[in-house]
Coordinates of C-alpha atoms in Angstrom, one line a residue:
V1 CA 53.7 272.4 201.8
P2 CA 56.3 269.6 202.7
N3 CA 58.8 270.6 200.0
G4 CA 58.6 274.3 200.8
L5 CA 57.1 275.2 197.5
V6 CA 54.0 277.4 197.5
K7 CA 51.3 275.6 195.4
G8 CA 48.8 278.4 195.5
P9 CA 47.6 281.5 197.5
L10 CA 46.9 280.7 201.1
F11 CA 44.7 283.3 202.8
Y12 CA 41.6 283.5 204.8
P13 CA 38.8 286.0 203.8
I14 CA 38.8 289.0 206.0
S15 CA 35.2 288.3 206.9
M16 CA 36.2 285.1 208.7
I17 CA 38.8 286.7 211.0
E18 CA 38.4 289.6 213.3
A19 CA 41.2 291.7 214.7
G20 CA 42.9 290.1 217.6
E21 CA 41.6 286.5 216.8
T22 CA 44.0 283.6 216.4
M23 CA 44.3 281.9 213.1
P24 CA 42.4 278.7 213.1
N25 CA 44.3 275.4 212.9
A26 CA 43.5 271.8 212.5
E27 CA 42.9 271.2 216.2
S28 CA 40.5 274.0 216.8
T29 CA 38.7 273.3 213.6
H30 CA 38.4 269.6 214.6
F31 CA 36.9 270.3 218.0
S32 CA 34.6 273.1 217.0
W33 CA 31.6 270.7 216.3
Y34 CA 30.3 271.0 219.8
R35 CA 30.6 274.8 220.2
R36 CA 27.5 275.7 218.2
P37 CA 25.1 273.4 220.2
L38 CA 26.6 274.7 223.5
K39 CA 26.3 278.2 222.3
Y40 CA 22.7 277.5 221.4
V41 CA 21.9 276.1 224.8
A42 CA 23.7 278.9 226.6
D43 CA 21.6 281.4 224.7
L44 CA 18.3 279.7 225.7
R45 CA 16.1 281.2 228.2
P46 CA 16.6 279.8 231.7
E47 CA 13.1 278.3 231.8
Y48 CA 13.8 276.3 228.7
T49 CA 17.1 275.0 230.1
I50 CA 15.4 273.9 233.4
Y51 CA 12.5 272.2 231.6
G52 CA 14.8 270.4 229.2
T53 CA 17.1 269.2 232.1
S54 CA 14.1 267.9 234.1
F55 CA 12.7 266.1 231.1
A56 CA 16.1 264.5 230.4
L57 CA 16.3 263.4 234.0
A58 CA 12.8 261.9 233.8
L59 CA 13.8 260.0 230.7
A60 CA 16.9 258.8 232.5
F61 CA 14.7 257.4 235.4
F62 CA 12.6 255.4 232.9
A63 CA 15.7 254.2 231.0
L64 CA 17.1 252.9 234.3
F65 CA 13.8 251.3 235.1
F66 CA 13.6 249.4 231.8
Q67 CA 17.2 248.3 232.0
S68 CA 16.7 247.0 235.5
A69 CA 13.4 245.3 234.6
W70 CA 15.0 243.5 231.7
G71 CA 18.0 242.3 233.8
D72 CA 15.7 241.1 236.6
Y73 CA 13.5 239.3 234.0
R74 CA 16.4 237.4 232.6
H75 CA 17.6 236.6 236.2
T76 CA 14.1 235.4 237.2
L77 CA 13.7 233.3 234.1
K78 CA 17.1 231.7 234.7
E79 CA 16.1 231.0 238.4
S80 CA 12.9 229.4 237.2
Y81 CA 14.8 227.1 234.9
I82 CA 17.2 226.1 237.7
T83 CA 14.2 225.5 240.0
A84 CA 12.6 223.2 237.4
G85 CA 15.8 221.2 237.2
S86 CA 16.2 221.0 241.0
Y87 CA 12.6 219.7 241.5
N88 CA 13.3 217.1 238.9
K89 CA 16.4 216.0 240.7
I90 CA 14.5 215.8 244.0
L91 CA 11.7 213.8 242.4
E92 CA 14.2 211.5 240.8
E93 CA 15.9 210.7 244.1
Y94 CA 12.5 210.0 245.8
V95 CA 11.4 207.7 243.0
L96 CA 14.7 205.9 243.0
R97 CA 14.5 205.4 246.8
T98 CA 10.9 204.2 246.6
L99 CA 11.5 201.8 243.7
G100 CA 14.7 200.6 245.2
A101 CA 12.8 199.7 248.4
I102 CA 10.0 197.9 246.4
D103 CA 12.6 196.0 244.4
I104 CA 14.5 194.9 247.5
L105 CA 11.2 193.8 249.1
L106 CA 10.1 191.8 246.1
A107 CA 13.5 190.2 245.6
G108 CA 13.6 189.1 249.2
E109 CA 10.0 187.8 248.9
A110 CA 10.9 185.9 245.7
E111 CA 13.6 184.1 247.6
H112 CA 11.3 183.3 250.5
A113 CA 8.6 182.1 248.1
K114 CA 10.9 179.4 246.6
I115 CA 10.7 177.6 249.9
H116 CA 7.1 178.3 251.1
L117 CA 5.0 178.4 248.0
S118 CA 4.0 174.8 248.2
S119 CA 4.2 174.4 251.9
A120 CA 1.6 174.3 254.6
E121 CA 2.4 177.9 255.4
T122 CA 0.8 178.9 252.1
R123 CA -2.2 176.5 252.3
H124 CA -3.2 177.7 255.8
G125 CA -3.0 181.4 255.1
A126 CA 0.1 182.1 257.2
Y127 CA 2.0 183.2 254.1
G128 CA -0.7 185.8 253.4
H129 CA -0.3 187.1 257.0
R130 CA 3.4 187.5 256.4
L131 CA 2.7 189.4 253.2
V132 CA 0.6 191.9 255.1
Q133 CA 3.3 192.5 257.7
A134 CA 6.0 193.0 255.0
T135 CA 3.8 195.2 252.9
N136 CA 3.2 197.7 255.7
A137 CA 6.9 198.4 255.8
I138 CA 6.6 200.5 252.6
P139 CA 3.8 203.1 252.7
A140 CA 3.8 203.4 248.9
I141 CA 2.6 199.8 248.5
W142 CA -1.1 199.2 248.7
G143 CA -0.9 195.4 248.6
R144 CA 1.0 192.4 247.2
V145 CA -0.1 189.4 245.2
V146 CA 1.7 186.1 244.7
I147 CA 0.7 184.2 241.6
G148 CA 1.6 180.6 240.7
Q149 CA 3.1 179.3 237.5
D150 CA -0.4 178.7 236.0
G151 CA -1.6 182.2 236.8
V152 CA -3.6 181.1 239.8
L153 CA -3.7 183.4 242.9
L154 CA -1.7 181.8 245.7
A155 CA -1.7 184.6 248.3
Q156 CA -2.4 188.3 248.7
S157 CA -2.0 190.9 251.5
R158 CA -5.3 192.6 250.8
P159 CA -8.6 191.3 249.2
L160 CA -8.4 191.9 245.5
S161 CA -10.4 190.2 242.8
P162 CA -8.1 188.8 240.0
P163 CA -8.8 189.9 236.4
P164 CA -11.2 187.9 234.3
G165 CA -9.5 184.7 233.3
G166 CA -6.9 185.0 236.0
Y167 CA -3.4 186.5 235.8
S168 CA -2.1 184.1 233.2
E169 CA -2.7 186.5 230.3
T170 CA -1.7 189.8 231.9
P171 CA 1.2 191.6 230.3
F172 CA 3.5 191.4 233.4
F173 CA 2.8 187.7 233.9
R174 CA 3.5 186.8 230.2
T175 CA 6.8 188.9 230.4
H176 CA 8.0 186.9 233.4
R177 CA 6.8 183.5 232.0
Q178 CA 8.7 184.1 228.7
G179 CA 11.8 185.2 230.7
E180 CA 12.0 188.7 229.1
S181 CA 12.6 190.4 232.5
E182 CA 14.8 189.0 235.3
G183 CA 14.7 192.2 237.3
L184 CA 11.9 194.6 238.3
F185 CA 9.2 194.9 235.7
I186 CA 7.1 198.0 235.6
G187 CA 3.7 197.5 234.2
A188 CA 1.1 199.9 232.8
P189 CA -1.5 201.3 235.1
F190 CA -4.8 199.3 235.4
Y191 CA -8.1 199.9 237.1
S192 CA -9.3 197.3 239.7
P193 CA -13.1 197.2 239.9
S194 CA -13.0 195.4 243.3
A195 CA -10.7 198.0 244.9
E196 CA -12.2 200.8 242.9
R197 CA -8.9 202.5 242.2
W198 CA -6.0 202.6 239.8
F199 CA -2.8 200.7 240.4
V200 CA 0.7 200.6 238.9
G201 CA 2.1 197.0 239.1
F202 CA 5.8 196.4 240.0
S203 CA 6.6 192.7 239.7
R204 CA 9.4 190.1 239.8
R205 CA 9.7 186.6 238.5
L206 CA 9.5 183.6 240.9
S207 CA 12.1 181.0 240.0
C208 CA 12.2 177.5 241.4
S209 CA 15.2 175.2 241.5
G210 CA 17.1 175.1 238.2
G211 CA 15.7 178.5 237.2
R212 CA 12.3 177.1 236.3
F213 CA 9.5 179.6 236.2
C214 CA 7.1 179.0 239.0
G215 CA 5.1 182.3 239.2
A216 CA 5.4 186.0 239.9
I217 CA 5.0 188.4 242.8
L218 CA 3.3 191.7 242.2
A219 CA 3.3 194.9 244.3
L220 CA 0.4 197.2 243.8
V221 CA 1.2 200.9 244.1
P222 CA -1.5 203.6 243.7
P223 CA -0.6 206.4 241.2
G224 CA -1.0 208.9 244.0
F225 CA 2.0 207.5 246.0
M226 CA 3.9 210.8 245.4
K227 CA 1.2 213.1 246.9
E228 CA 2.5 213.3 250.5
F229 CA 6.1 213.8 249.4
I230 CA 5.2 216.5 246.9
A231 CA 3.0 218.3 249.4
G232 CA 6.0 218.8 251.6
M233 CA 8.0 220.5 248.8
N234 CA 6.2 223.9 249.1
V235 CA 5.6 224.2 245.3
S236 CA 3.0 226.4 243.6
P237 CA -0.5 225.0 243.2
D238 CA -0.3 224.9 239.4
S239 CA 2.9 222.8 239.4
L240 CA 2.8 219.4 237.7
F241 CA 4.8 216.3 238.6
A242 CA 4.7 213.2 236.5
L243 CA 6.3 209.8 236.4
I244 CA 6.3 208.4 232.8
R245 CA 7.5 205.1 231.4
S246 CA 10.1 205.3 228.7
D247 CA 7.5 204.2 226.1
G248 CA 5.4 207.2 226.9
V249 CA 2.8 205.6 229.3
V250 CA 1.9 207.8 232.2
L251 CA 2.3 206.0 235.5
A252 CA 1.5 208.7 238.0
S253 CA 1.0 212.4 238.2
E254 CA 0.4 215.1 240.8
P255 CA -2.2 216.6 240.7
P256 CA -3.9 213.4 239.5
E257 CA -6.2 215.2 237.0
S258 CA -3.3 216.7 235.1
L259 CA -2.4 213.5 233.4
K260 CA -4.6 210.3 233.4
P261 CA -3.0 207.0 234.5
G262 CA -2.2 205.0 231.3
E263 CA -2.3 208.1 229.0
D264 CA 0.1 207.6 226.1
L265 CA 2.5 210.4 225.4
S266 CA 4.6 208.6 222.8
G267 CA 3.1 210.7 220.0
N268 CA 4.2 213.9 221.7
S269 CA 7.1 215.4 219.7
L270 CA 8.7 216.9 222.8
F271 CA 8.6 213.6 224.7
S272 CA 10.2 211.8 221.7
R273 CA 13.1 214.3 221.7
I274 CA 13.5 213.8 225.4
I275 CA 13.8 210.0 225.1
Y276 CA 16.0 209.8 222.1
L277 CA 18.2 212.9 222.3
T278 CA 19.2 213.7 225.8
E279 CA 19.0 212.6 229.4
S280 CA 17.7 215.8 231.1
G281 CA 16.7 219.3 230.2
V282 CA 14.4 222.3 230.8
Y283 CA 12.1 223.6 228.0
E284 CA 9.5 226.3 227.5
T285 CA 6.4 224.6 226.4
T286 CA 2.7 225.4 225.8
D287 CA -0.2 223.6 227.6
P288 CA -2.5 222.3 224.8
A289 CA -5.5 222.5 227.2
T290 CA -5.1 226.1 228.3
G291 CA -2.7 227.5 225.7
R292 CA -0.6 229.0 228.5
A293 CA 3.2 228.9 228.5
R294 CA 4.9 226.6 230.9
I295 CA 8.5 225.9 232.0
S296 CA 9.0 222.1 231.9
G297 CA 11.9 220.0 233.0
F298 CA 12.6 216.3 232.9
R299 CA 15.2 213.7 233.9
R300 CA 15.6 210.2 232.5
L301 CA 16.4 207.6 235.2
E302 CA 19.3 205.3 234.5
A303 CA 18.3 202.5 236.8
Y304 CA 14.8 202.1 235.5
P305 CA 13.0 202.8 232.2
L306 CA 11.3 205.9 233.6
V307 CA 11.2 209.6 233.1
V308 CA 10.4 212.1 235.8
A309 CA 9.0 215.5 234.8
F310 CA 8.2 218.8 236.5
S311 CA 6.3 221.7 235.0
L312 CA 5.2 225.1 236.4
D313 CA 3.1 227.9 234.9
F314 CA 5.2 230.6 233.2
H315 CA 2.9 233.3 234.4
H316 CA 3.2 232.1 238.0
A317 CA 7.0 231.8 237.7
L318 CA 7.2 235.5 236.9
A319 CA 4.7 236.6 239.6
G320 CA 7.5 237.7 242.0
W321 CA 9.2 239.6 239.2
R322 CA 6.0 241.4 238.2
E323 CA 5.3 242.5 241.8
E324 CA 8.8 243.8 242.2
Q325 CA 8.6 245.8 238.9
E326 CA 5.3 247.3 239.9
W327 CA 7.0 248.8 243.0
K328 CA 9.9 249.9 240.9
L329 CA 7.6 251.6 238.4
V330 CA 5.9 253.5 241.2
F331 CA 9.3 254.8 242.4
T332 CA 10.3 255.7 238.9
L333 CA 7.1 257.7 238.3
V334 CA 7.6 259.5 241.6
G335 CA 11.1 260.4 240.7
A336 CA 10.1 261.6 237.3
L337 CA 7.3 263.7 238.7
L338 CA 9.5 265.1 241.4
S339 CA 12.0 266.2 238.8
L340 CA 9.3 268.0 236.8
A341 CA 7.9 269.6 239.9
M342 CA 11.3 270.9 240.9
A343 CA 11.7 272.3 237.4
Q344 CA 8.4 274.1 237.7
L345 CA 9.3 275.4 241.1
L346 CA 12.7 276.8 239.9
V347 CA 11.0 278.5 236.9
R348 CA 8.6 280.2 239.2
M349 CA 11.4 281.4 241.4
I350 CA 13.3 282.8 238.4
R351 CA 10.2 284.6 237.1
A352 CA 9.5 286.0 240.5
R353 CA 13.0 287.6 240.6
H354 CA 12.5 289.2 237.2

């Protein structure tokens, strides 16, 4: 005891200590917990030791497999999210370039129309010929239409029947007439019976001297204008691209049957969060038609009231990961079986000696 006083008898029972043994101390007592299991293992028959070791090795193979598979799964999922964001960025740049070219073309044509709308060039059809030549410069444009201040057709690059009652009551024409849009106006998709196809209208106001309204110029773009560009991106067949107006109206999609032109997504809760909370992002969503999980990304354009979106099937995104894990599982099973087979071989050799 610390003060040198004996508090009580200190002895060990004779049954605990044999002659020649060392008195136990704190250290030996503290580290004696592993001695009994080791002694038990050492006393096992060699066959049991070999079988136990091979079984532990097989479990280690499977543990390594599951650890690797989980790590690869997280990495693949992260890469899929990055891919969705990258495709959105690529689509955004393409849309900006295309719309920028359309906007420049319409702005230049609006300046030209100030001089030639009421001239002989328009009356004799020369202006329509000029529209054809200028329209061919941008493949995305199907045709262009010049409308006077009263909604009457003045010129067009391709034959197209005006809507019943003329253009005076169309949404894009009313917007320009009321002066609500000085720049490029993006209208909702509409179906033309004469052309037998859908169009998205991009229009600009025509202003005469003094800023007086004197009409509008309209560029007609089919919803499938992104098809050739997307075909060169080498994406999976179940991928979905979409161009959506900020009010939720679908302008274009690829493949076309995935979203109908003019479909309204404003009631979709995810789309509402996209518009009002953030400018870009990637989410895991569920396709309401098939119930399958999808990885969906979006970007909101700053220059125009548009949203570009890309979506790929979750199952397809993990296809490469599943194929790789199948091979790894085969190798894991082979390793586990080899360890068990080696154990059986060693046991037979030991028994043969005895």
